[in-house]
GROMACS .gro file of C-alpha atoms in nm:
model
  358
    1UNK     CA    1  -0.956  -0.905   0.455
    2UNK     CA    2  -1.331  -0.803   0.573
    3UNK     CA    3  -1.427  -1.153   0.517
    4UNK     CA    4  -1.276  -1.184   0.847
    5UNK     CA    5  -1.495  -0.940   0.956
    6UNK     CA    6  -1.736  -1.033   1.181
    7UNK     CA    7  -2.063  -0.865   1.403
    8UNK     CA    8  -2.247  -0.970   1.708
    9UNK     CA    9  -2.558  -0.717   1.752
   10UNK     CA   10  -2.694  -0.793   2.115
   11UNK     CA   11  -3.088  -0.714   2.133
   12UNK     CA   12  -3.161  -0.962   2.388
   13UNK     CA   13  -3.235  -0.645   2.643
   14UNK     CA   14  -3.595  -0.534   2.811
   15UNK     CA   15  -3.561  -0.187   2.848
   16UNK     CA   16  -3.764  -0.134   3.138
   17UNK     CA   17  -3.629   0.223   3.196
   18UNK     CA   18  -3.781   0.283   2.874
   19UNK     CA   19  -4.137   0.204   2.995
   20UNK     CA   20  -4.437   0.214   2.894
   21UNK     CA   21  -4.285   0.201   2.550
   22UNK     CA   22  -4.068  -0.094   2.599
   23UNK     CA   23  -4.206  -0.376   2.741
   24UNK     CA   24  -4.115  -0.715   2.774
   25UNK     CA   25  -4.306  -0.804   2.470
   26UNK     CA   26  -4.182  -0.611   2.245
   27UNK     CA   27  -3.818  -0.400   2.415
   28UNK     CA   28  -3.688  -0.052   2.280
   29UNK     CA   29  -3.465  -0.210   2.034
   30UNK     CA   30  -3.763  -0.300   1.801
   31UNK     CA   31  -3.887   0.068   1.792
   32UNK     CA   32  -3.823   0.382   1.616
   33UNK     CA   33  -3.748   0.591   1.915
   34UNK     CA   34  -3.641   0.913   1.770
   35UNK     CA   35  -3.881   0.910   1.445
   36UNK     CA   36  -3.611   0.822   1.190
   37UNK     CA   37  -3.829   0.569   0.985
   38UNK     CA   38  -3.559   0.275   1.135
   39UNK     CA   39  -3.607   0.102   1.469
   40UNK     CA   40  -3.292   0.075   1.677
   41UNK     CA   41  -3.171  -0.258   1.550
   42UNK     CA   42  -3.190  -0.198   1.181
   43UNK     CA   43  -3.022   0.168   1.244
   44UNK     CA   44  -2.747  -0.096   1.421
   45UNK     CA   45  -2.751  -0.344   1.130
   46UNK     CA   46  -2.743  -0.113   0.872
   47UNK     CA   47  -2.450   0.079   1.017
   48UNK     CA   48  -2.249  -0.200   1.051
   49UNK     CA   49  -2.303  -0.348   0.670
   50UNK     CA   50  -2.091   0.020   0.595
   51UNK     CA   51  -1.784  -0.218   0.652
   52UNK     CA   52  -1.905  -0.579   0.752
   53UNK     CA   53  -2.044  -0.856   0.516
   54UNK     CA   54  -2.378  -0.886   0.539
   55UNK     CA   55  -2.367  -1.241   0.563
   56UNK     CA   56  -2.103  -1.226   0.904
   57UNK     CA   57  -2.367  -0.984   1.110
   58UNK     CA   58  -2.529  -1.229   1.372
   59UNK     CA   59  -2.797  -1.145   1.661
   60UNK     CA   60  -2.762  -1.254   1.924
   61UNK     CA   61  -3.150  -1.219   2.125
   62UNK     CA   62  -3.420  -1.391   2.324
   63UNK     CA   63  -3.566  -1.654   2.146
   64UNK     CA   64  -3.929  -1.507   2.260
   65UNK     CA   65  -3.832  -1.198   1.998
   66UNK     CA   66  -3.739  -1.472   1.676
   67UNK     CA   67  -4.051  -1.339   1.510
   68UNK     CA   68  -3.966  -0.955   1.559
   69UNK     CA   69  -3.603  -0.991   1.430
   70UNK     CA   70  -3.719  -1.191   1.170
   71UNK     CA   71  -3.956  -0.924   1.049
   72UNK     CA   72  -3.794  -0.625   1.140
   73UNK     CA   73  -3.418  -0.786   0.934
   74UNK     CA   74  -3.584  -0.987   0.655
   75UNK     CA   75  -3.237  -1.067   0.480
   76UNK     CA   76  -3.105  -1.215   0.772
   77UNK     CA   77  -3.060  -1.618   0.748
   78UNK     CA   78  -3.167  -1.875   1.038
   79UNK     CA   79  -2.834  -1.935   1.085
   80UNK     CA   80  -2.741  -1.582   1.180
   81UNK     CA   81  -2.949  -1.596   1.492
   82UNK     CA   82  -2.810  -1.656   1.805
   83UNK     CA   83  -3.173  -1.764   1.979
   84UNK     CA   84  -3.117  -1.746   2.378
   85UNK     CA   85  -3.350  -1.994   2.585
   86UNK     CA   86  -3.261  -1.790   2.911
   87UNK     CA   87  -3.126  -1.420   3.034
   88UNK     CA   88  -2.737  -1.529   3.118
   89UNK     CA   89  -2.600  -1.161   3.080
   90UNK     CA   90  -2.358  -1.111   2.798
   91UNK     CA   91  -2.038  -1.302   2.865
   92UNK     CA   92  -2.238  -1.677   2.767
   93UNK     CA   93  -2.363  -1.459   2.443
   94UNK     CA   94  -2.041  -1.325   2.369
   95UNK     CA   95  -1.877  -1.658   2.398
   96UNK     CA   96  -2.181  -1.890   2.209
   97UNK     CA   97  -2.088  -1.632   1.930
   98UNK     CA   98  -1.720  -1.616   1.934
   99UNK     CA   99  -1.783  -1.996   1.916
  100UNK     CA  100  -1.933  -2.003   1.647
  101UNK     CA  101  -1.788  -1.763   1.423
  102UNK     CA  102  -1.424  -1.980   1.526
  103UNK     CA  103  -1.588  -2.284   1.359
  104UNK     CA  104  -1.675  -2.103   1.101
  105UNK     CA  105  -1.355  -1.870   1.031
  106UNK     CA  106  -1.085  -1.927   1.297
  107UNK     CA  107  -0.914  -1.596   1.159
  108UNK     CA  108  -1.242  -1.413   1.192
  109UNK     CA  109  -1.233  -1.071   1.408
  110UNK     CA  110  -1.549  -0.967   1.567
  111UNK     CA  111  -1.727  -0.641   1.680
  112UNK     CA  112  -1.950  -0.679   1.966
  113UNK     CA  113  -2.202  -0.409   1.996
  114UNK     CA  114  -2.530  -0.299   2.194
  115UNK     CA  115  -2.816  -0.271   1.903
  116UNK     CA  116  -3.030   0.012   2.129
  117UNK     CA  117  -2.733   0.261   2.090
  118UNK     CA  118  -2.735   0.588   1.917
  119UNK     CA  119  -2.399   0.694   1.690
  120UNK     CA  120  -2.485   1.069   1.514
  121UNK     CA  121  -2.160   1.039   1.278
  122UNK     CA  122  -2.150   0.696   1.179
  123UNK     CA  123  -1.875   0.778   0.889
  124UNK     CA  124  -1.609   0.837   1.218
  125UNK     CA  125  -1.750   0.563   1.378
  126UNK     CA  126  -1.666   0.303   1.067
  127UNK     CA  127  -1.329   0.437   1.078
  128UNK     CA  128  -1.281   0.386   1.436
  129UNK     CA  129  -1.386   0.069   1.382
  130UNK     CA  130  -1.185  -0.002   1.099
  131UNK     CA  131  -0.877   0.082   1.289
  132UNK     CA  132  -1.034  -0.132   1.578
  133UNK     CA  133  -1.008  -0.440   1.377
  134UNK     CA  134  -0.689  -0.365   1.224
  135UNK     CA  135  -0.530  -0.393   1.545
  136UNK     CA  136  -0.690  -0.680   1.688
  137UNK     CA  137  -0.580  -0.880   1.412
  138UNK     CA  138  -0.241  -0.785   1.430
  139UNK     CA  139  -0.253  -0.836   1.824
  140UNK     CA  140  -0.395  -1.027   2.056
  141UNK     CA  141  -0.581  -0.720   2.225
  142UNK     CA  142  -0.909  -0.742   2.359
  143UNK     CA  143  -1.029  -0.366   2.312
  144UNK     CA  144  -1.308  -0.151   2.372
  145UNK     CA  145  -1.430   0.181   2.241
  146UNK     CA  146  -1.390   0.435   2.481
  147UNK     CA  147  -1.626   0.779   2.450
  148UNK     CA  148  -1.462   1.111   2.514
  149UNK     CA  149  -1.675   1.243   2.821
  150UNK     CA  150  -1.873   1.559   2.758
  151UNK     CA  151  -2.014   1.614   3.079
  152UNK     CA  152  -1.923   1.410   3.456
  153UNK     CA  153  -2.232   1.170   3.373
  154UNK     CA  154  -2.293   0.955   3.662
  155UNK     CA  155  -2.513   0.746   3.482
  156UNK     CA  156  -2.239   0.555   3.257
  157UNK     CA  157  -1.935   0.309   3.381
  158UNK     CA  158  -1.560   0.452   3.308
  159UNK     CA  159  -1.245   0.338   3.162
  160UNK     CA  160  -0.958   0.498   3.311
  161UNK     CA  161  -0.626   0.470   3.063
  162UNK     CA  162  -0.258   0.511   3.050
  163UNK     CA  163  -0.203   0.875   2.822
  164UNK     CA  164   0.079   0.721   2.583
  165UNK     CA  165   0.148   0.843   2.248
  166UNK     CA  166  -0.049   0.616   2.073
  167UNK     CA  167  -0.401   0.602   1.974
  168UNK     CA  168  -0.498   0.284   2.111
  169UNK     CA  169  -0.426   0.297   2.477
  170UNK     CA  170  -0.338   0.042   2.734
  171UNK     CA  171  -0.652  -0.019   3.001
  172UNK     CA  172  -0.546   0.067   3.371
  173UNK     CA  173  -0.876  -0.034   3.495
  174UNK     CA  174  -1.292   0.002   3.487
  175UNK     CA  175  -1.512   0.202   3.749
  176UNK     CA  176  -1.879   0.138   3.784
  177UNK     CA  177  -2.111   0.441   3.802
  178UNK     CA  178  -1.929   0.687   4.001
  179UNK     CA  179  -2.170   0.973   4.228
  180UNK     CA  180  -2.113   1.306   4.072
  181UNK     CA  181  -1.792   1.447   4.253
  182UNK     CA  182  -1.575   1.109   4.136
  183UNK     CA  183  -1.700   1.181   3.787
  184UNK     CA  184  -1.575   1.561   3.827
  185UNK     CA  185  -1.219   1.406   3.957
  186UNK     CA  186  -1.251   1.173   3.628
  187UNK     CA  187  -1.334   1.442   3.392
  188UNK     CA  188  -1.071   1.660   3.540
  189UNK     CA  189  -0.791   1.426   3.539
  190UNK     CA  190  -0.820   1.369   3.110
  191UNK     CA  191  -0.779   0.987   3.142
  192UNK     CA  192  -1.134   0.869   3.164
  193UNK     CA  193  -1.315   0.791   2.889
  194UNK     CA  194  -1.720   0.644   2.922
  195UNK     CA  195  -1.763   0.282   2.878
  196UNK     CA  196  -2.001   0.208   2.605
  197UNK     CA  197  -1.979  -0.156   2.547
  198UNK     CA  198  -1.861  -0.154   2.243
  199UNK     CA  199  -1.591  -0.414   2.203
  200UNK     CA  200  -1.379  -0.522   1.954
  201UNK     CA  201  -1.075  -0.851   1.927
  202UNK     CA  202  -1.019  -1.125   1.745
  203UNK     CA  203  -1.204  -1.499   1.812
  204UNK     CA  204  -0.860  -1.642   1.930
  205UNK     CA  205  -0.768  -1.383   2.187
  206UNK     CA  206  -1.151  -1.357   2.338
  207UNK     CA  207  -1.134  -1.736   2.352
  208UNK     CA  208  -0.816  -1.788   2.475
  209UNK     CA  209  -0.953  -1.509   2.759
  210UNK     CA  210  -1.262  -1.753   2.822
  211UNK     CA  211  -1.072  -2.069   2.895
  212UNK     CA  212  -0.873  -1.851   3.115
  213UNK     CA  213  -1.092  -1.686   3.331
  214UNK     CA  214  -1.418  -1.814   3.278
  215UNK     CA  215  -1.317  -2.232   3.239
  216UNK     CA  216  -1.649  -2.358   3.330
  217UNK     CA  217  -1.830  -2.116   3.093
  218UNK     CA  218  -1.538  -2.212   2.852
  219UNK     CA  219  -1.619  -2.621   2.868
  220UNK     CA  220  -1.995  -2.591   2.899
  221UNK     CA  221  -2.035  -2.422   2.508
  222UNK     CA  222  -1.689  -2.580   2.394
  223UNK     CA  223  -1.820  -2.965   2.476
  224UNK     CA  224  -2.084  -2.878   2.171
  225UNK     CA  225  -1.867  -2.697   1.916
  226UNK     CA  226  -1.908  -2.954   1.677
  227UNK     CA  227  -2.254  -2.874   1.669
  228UNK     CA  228  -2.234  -2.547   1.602
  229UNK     CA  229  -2.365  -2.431   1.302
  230UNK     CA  230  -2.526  -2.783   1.202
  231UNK     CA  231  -2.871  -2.868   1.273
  232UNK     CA  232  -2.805  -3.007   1.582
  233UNK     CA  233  -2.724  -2.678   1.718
  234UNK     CA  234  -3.063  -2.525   1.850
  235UNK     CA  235  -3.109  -2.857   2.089
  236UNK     CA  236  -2.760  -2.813   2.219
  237UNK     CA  237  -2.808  -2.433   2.348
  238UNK     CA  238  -3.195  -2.515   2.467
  239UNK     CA  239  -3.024  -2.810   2.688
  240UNK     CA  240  -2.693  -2.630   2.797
  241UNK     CA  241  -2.721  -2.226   2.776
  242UNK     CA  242  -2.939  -2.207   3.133
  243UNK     CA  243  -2.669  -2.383   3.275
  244UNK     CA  244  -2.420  -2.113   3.235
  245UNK     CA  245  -2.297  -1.880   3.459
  246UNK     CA  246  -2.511  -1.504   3.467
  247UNK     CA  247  -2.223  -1.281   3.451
  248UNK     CA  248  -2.157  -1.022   3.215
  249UNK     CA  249  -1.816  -0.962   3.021
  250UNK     CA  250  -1.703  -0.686   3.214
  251UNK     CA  251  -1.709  -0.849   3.541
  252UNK     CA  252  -1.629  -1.186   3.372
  253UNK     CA  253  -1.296  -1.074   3.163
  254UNK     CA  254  -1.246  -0.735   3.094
  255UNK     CA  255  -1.210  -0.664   3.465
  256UNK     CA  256  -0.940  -0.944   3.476
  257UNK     CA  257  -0.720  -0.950   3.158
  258UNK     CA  258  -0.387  -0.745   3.137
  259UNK     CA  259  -0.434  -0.748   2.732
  260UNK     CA  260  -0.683  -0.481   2.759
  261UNK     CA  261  -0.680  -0.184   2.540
  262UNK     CA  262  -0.890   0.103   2.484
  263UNK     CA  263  -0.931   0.349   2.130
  264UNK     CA  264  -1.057   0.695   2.262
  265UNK     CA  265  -1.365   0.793   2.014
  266UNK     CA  266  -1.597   1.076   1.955
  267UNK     CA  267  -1.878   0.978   1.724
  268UNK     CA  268  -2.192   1.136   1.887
  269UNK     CA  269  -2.272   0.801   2.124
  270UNK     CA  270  -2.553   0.790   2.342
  271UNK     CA  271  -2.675   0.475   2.481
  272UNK     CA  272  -3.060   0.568   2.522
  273UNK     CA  273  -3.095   0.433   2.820
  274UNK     CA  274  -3.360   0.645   2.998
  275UNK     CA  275  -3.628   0.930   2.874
  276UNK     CA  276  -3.386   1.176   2.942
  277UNK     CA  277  -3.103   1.043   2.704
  278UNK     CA  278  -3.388   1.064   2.481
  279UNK     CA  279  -3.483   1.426   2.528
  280UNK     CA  280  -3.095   1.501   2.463
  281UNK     CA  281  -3.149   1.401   2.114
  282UNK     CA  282  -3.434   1.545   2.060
  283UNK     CA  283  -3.522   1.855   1.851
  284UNK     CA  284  -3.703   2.086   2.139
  285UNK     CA  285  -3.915   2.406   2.099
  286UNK     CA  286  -3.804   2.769   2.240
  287UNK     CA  287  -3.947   2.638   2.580
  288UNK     CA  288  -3.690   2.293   2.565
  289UNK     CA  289  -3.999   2.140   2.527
  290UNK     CA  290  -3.937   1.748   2.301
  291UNK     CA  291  -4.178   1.591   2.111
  292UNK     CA  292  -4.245   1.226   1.927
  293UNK     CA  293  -4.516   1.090   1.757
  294UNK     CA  294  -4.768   1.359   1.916
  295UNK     CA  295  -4.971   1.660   1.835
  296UNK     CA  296  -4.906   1.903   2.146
  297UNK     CA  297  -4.992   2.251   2.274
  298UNK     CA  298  -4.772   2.356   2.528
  299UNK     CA  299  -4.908   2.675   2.747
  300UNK     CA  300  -4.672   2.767   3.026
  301UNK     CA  301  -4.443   2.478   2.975
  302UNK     CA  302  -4.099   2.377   2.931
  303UNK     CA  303  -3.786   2.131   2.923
  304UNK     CA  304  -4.092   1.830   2.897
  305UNK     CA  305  -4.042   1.542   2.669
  306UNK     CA  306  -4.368   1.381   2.507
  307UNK     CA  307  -4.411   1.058   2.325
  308UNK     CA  308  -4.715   0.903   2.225
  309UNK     CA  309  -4.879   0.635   2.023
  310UNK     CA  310  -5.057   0.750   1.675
  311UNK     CA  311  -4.987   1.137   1.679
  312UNK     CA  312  -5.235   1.210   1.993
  313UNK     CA  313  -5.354   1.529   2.072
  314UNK     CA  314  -5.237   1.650   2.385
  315UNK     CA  315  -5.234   1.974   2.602
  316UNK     CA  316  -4.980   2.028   2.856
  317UNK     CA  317  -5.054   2.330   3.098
  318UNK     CA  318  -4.796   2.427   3.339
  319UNK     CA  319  -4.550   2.111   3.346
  320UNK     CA  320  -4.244   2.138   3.373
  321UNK     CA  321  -3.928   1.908   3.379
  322UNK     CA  322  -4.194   1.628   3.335
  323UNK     CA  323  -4.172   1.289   3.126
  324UNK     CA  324  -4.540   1.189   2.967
  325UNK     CA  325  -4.571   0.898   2.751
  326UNK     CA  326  -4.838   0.693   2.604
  327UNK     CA  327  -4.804   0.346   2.485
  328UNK     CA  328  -5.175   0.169   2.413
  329UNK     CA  329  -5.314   0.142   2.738
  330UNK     CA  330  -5.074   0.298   2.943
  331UNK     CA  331  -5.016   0.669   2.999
  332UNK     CA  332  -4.710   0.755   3.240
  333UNK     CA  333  -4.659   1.075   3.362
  334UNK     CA  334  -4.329   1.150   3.598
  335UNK     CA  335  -4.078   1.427   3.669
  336UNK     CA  336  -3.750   1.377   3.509
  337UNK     CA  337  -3.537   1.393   3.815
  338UNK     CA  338  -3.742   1.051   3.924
  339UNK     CA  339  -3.705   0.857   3.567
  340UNK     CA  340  -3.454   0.637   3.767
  341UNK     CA  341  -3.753   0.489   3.963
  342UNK     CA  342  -3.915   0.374   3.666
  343UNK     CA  343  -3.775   0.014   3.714
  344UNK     CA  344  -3.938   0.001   4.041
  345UNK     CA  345  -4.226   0.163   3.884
  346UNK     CA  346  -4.265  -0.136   3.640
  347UNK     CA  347  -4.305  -0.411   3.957
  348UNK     CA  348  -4.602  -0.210   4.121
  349UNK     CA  349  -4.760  -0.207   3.775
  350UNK     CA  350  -4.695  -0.544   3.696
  351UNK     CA  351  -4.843  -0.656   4.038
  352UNK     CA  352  -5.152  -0.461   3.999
  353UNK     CA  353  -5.186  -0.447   3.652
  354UNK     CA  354  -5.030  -0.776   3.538
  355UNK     CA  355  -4.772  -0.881   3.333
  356UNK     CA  356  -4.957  -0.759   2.995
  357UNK     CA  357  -4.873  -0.391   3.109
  358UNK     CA  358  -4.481  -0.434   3.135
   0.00000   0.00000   0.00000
């Protein structure tokens, strides 16, 4: 049965809230952002080979980071990456791939899953998985993971359910980042779950879902299937991928279909999406002070997360609350309750800067 088993890893991502550490040259994906020895993506990859051949993992990325995936997942095959020519969102990746894999295996079932994300107990989440797959191929469901909120974060999307019985639970519908007193009225009502973008369903039902809702999309990859997986393939997506629509799979089909299912899960997630997701994983002194890859003194100082470049020697004196990170030629240094304006941080530097510095 697992040679049915399929993964798409998407690492086609910038990362720009994770500045001046991920850059456009080289995004957060490709590093080791909490120390563990693995950058994100092999963390992802090597998670996932717990239950999926090794051979059925593909990548789906910008073909500008070829080289990095290459190096950083040396066992991978040519054929297992999914090079895009331009930034379409994720429905044209998630469909080039379900394509694909079809060809290939038209019984195949396929996780589709973020490669920047953070899973503590990966054991629970292989069984949640497991029991993902085992009920997409006995349905056609398209289903996502759901993560049992913790706090009223505003900073994910949420997937509101219908409370049956079961374990896998029928999607009423999706909410975008709420402010903070709708994510109270979510956490308090016990049918919200966060979104994480996991997603799991078989190649028939997420196709079948395409040519429904997203024809165009559909017709544009489907009028090359034939060249999928041959060596005509590469000249096929360079001529036809920019053509598709940007739209991700959320707004594209999840948002739509009525065979929409959720499996509530609690497997340590965090997305790492900002500094401060980072500091929440963290090990911190007795002052909540977080450090990575530095050498620090702290002297009337707390709840400040430091990252540097080499193990630098550093001496903070009376921060507090504060984000400082080095990253070659680049030191930033901003309060935490601002991290959000680090996007808009990015365009000043890149303006006065240039590009080389984002």
């Amino acid at each position: 049965m697992k040679t049915n088993y399929y993964a798409v890893i998407m690492a086609g991502g910038v990362g720009s809230r994770f500045w001046p550490v991920s850059t456009k040259q080289f995004p957060k994906q490709f590093h080791d952002m909490l120390g563990t020895g693995e950058t994100l993506i092999q963390k992802t990859y090597n998670r996932l080979t717990h239950l999926i051949p090794s051979k059925n993992i593909l990548i789906a990325t910008n073909e500008d980071y070829k080289d990095i995936v290459i190096n950083q997942l040396p066992k991978l095959s040519s054929t297992q990456l999914l090079l895009e020519p331009a930034m379409r969102n994720t429905a044209p990746c998630i469909l080039y791939s379900a394509l694909k894999i079809y060809k290939e295996n038209p019984d195949g079932v396929m996780i589709v899953a973020p490669s920047d994300h953070w899973i503590e107990n990966e054991q629970e989440f292989i069984h949640n998985v497991e029991t993902a797959f085992h009920f997409c191929t006995q349905n056609d469901a398209l289903l996502t993971l759901g993560i049992k909120p913790s706090s009223p974060n505003t900073g994910y999307g949420y997937i509101q359910f219908n409370n049956t019985g079961s374990a896998i639970k029928n999607v009423k519908n999706f909410t975008e980042k709420p402010n903070l007193e709708t994510a109270k009225h979510f956490i308090k009502s016990g049918d919200y779950l966060w979104n994480a973008g996991i997603f799991v369903w078989s190649v028939k039902s997420i196709l079948n879902a395409f040519q429904e809702f997203l024809p165009t999309m559909f017709n544009l990859f489907n009028n090359g299937i034939s060249l999928l997986n041959t060596s005509s393939e590469t000249a096929f997506i360079e001529n036809n991928y920019a053509k598709s629509e940007n739209i991700s799979i959320d707004f594209g089909i999840m948002e739509k279909a009525s065979n929409v299912y959720v499996l509530p899960v609690d497997f340590g997630w965090n997305d790492l999406g900002t500094w401060g997701s980072l500091y929440h994983k963290l090990e911190k002194d007795s002052n909540k002070n977080a450090v990575s890859g530095a050498h620090v003194i702290f002297r009337d100082a707390s709840n400040n997360i430091v990252k540097t470049q080499h193990g630098k020697r550093i001496v903070i004196q009376g921060l507090n609350d504060y984000i400082v990170v080095e990253n070659n030629d680049v030191i930033l240094i901003c309060p935490k309750d601002k991290e959000q304006e680090i996007k808009e941080i990015t365009s000043q530097v890149k303006s006065e800067f240039g590009e080389n510095f984002v």
